[in-house]
């Protein structure tokens, strides 16, 4: 089974480029448009990595990373902030 990566960005072209590159490298990719959506996905879907933008509406990437770290079920997920 491929590693599952969540990409979070409010800019569609960034999501598209990163998704394409990672899928072509054999990863399973899930996308979210903002931190709140990403947080919901991470609570319901097992993930191996989160790649997030910093500046986003509703919940920015740093707030998302802190929320993931503060939750016992998601604290193990590595987060890369772009």
XYZ file of C-alpha atoms in Angstrom:
82
model
C 0.000 0.000 0.000
C 1.289 3.463 -0.934
C 2.011 6.064 1.691
C -0.855 8.532 2.034
C -0.024 12.244 1.865
C -2.409 15.113 2.576
C -1.621 18.316 0.675
C -3.228 21.499 2.001
C -3.262 24.741 0.018
C -5.858 27.315 -0.972
C -4.279 27.759 -4.420
C -5.585 25.165 -6.900
C -2.502 25.203 -9.131
C -0.220 24.349 -6.187
C -2.468 21.429 -5.220
C -2.486 20.231 -8.820
C 1.289 20.367 -9.331
C 2.197 18.767 -5.987
C -0.480 16.088 -6.388
C 0.707 15.181 -9.873
C 4.362 14.936 -8.837
C 3.625 12.851 -5.748
C 1.153 10.523 -7.496
C 3.701 9.958 -10.260
C 6.161 8.982 -7.520
C 3.755 6.329 -6.223
C 2.094 8.116 -3.306
C -1.615 8.208 -2.553
C -2.589 11.883 -2.388
C -5.514 13.579 -0.690
C -6.043 17.341 -0.970
C -7.697 20.002 1.176
C -8.319 23.692 0.478
C -7.821 25.008 4.023
C -6.681 23.993 7.478
C -10.139 23.242 8.824
C -10.853 20.796 5.997
C -7.416 19.238 6.500
C -7.980 18.824 10.228
C -11.274 17.031 9.579
C -9.621 14.731 7.017
C -6.743 13.936 9.363
C -9.171 12.915 12.106
C -10.984 10.455 9.835
C -8.266 9.196 7.471
C -4.935 7.550 8.336
C -2.102 9.719 6.978
C 1.656 9.311 6.650
C 2.495 12.965 5.960
C 0.849 16.399 5.757
C 2.252 19.085 3.444
C 0.651 22.453 4.118
C 0.862 26.051 3.010
C 1.254 28.676 5.735
C -1.187 31.358 4.550
C -4.721 30.007 4.142
C -8.214 31.128 5.133
C -10.026 29.834 8.238
C -7.028 27.986 9.743
C -3.468 28.609 8.590
C -0.772 25.954 8.243
C 0.879 26.674 11.584
C -2.466 26.435 13.409
C -3.094 23.149 11.611
C 0.303 21.764 12.645
C -0.283 22.778 16.272
C -3.759 21.200 16.235
C -2.386 17.949 14.816
C 0.416 17.854 17.374
C -2.019 18.510 20.211
C -4.268 15.569 19.353
C -3.197 12.114 20.505
C -4.535 10.419 17.353
C -2.665 12.740 14.954
C 0.453 13.788 16.913
C 2.565 11.142 15.126
C 1.935 12.598 11.637
C 4.902 14.547 10.260
C 4.005 18.002 8.908
C 5.941 19.938 6.261
C 5.028 23.632 6.167
C 5.654 25.440 2.875
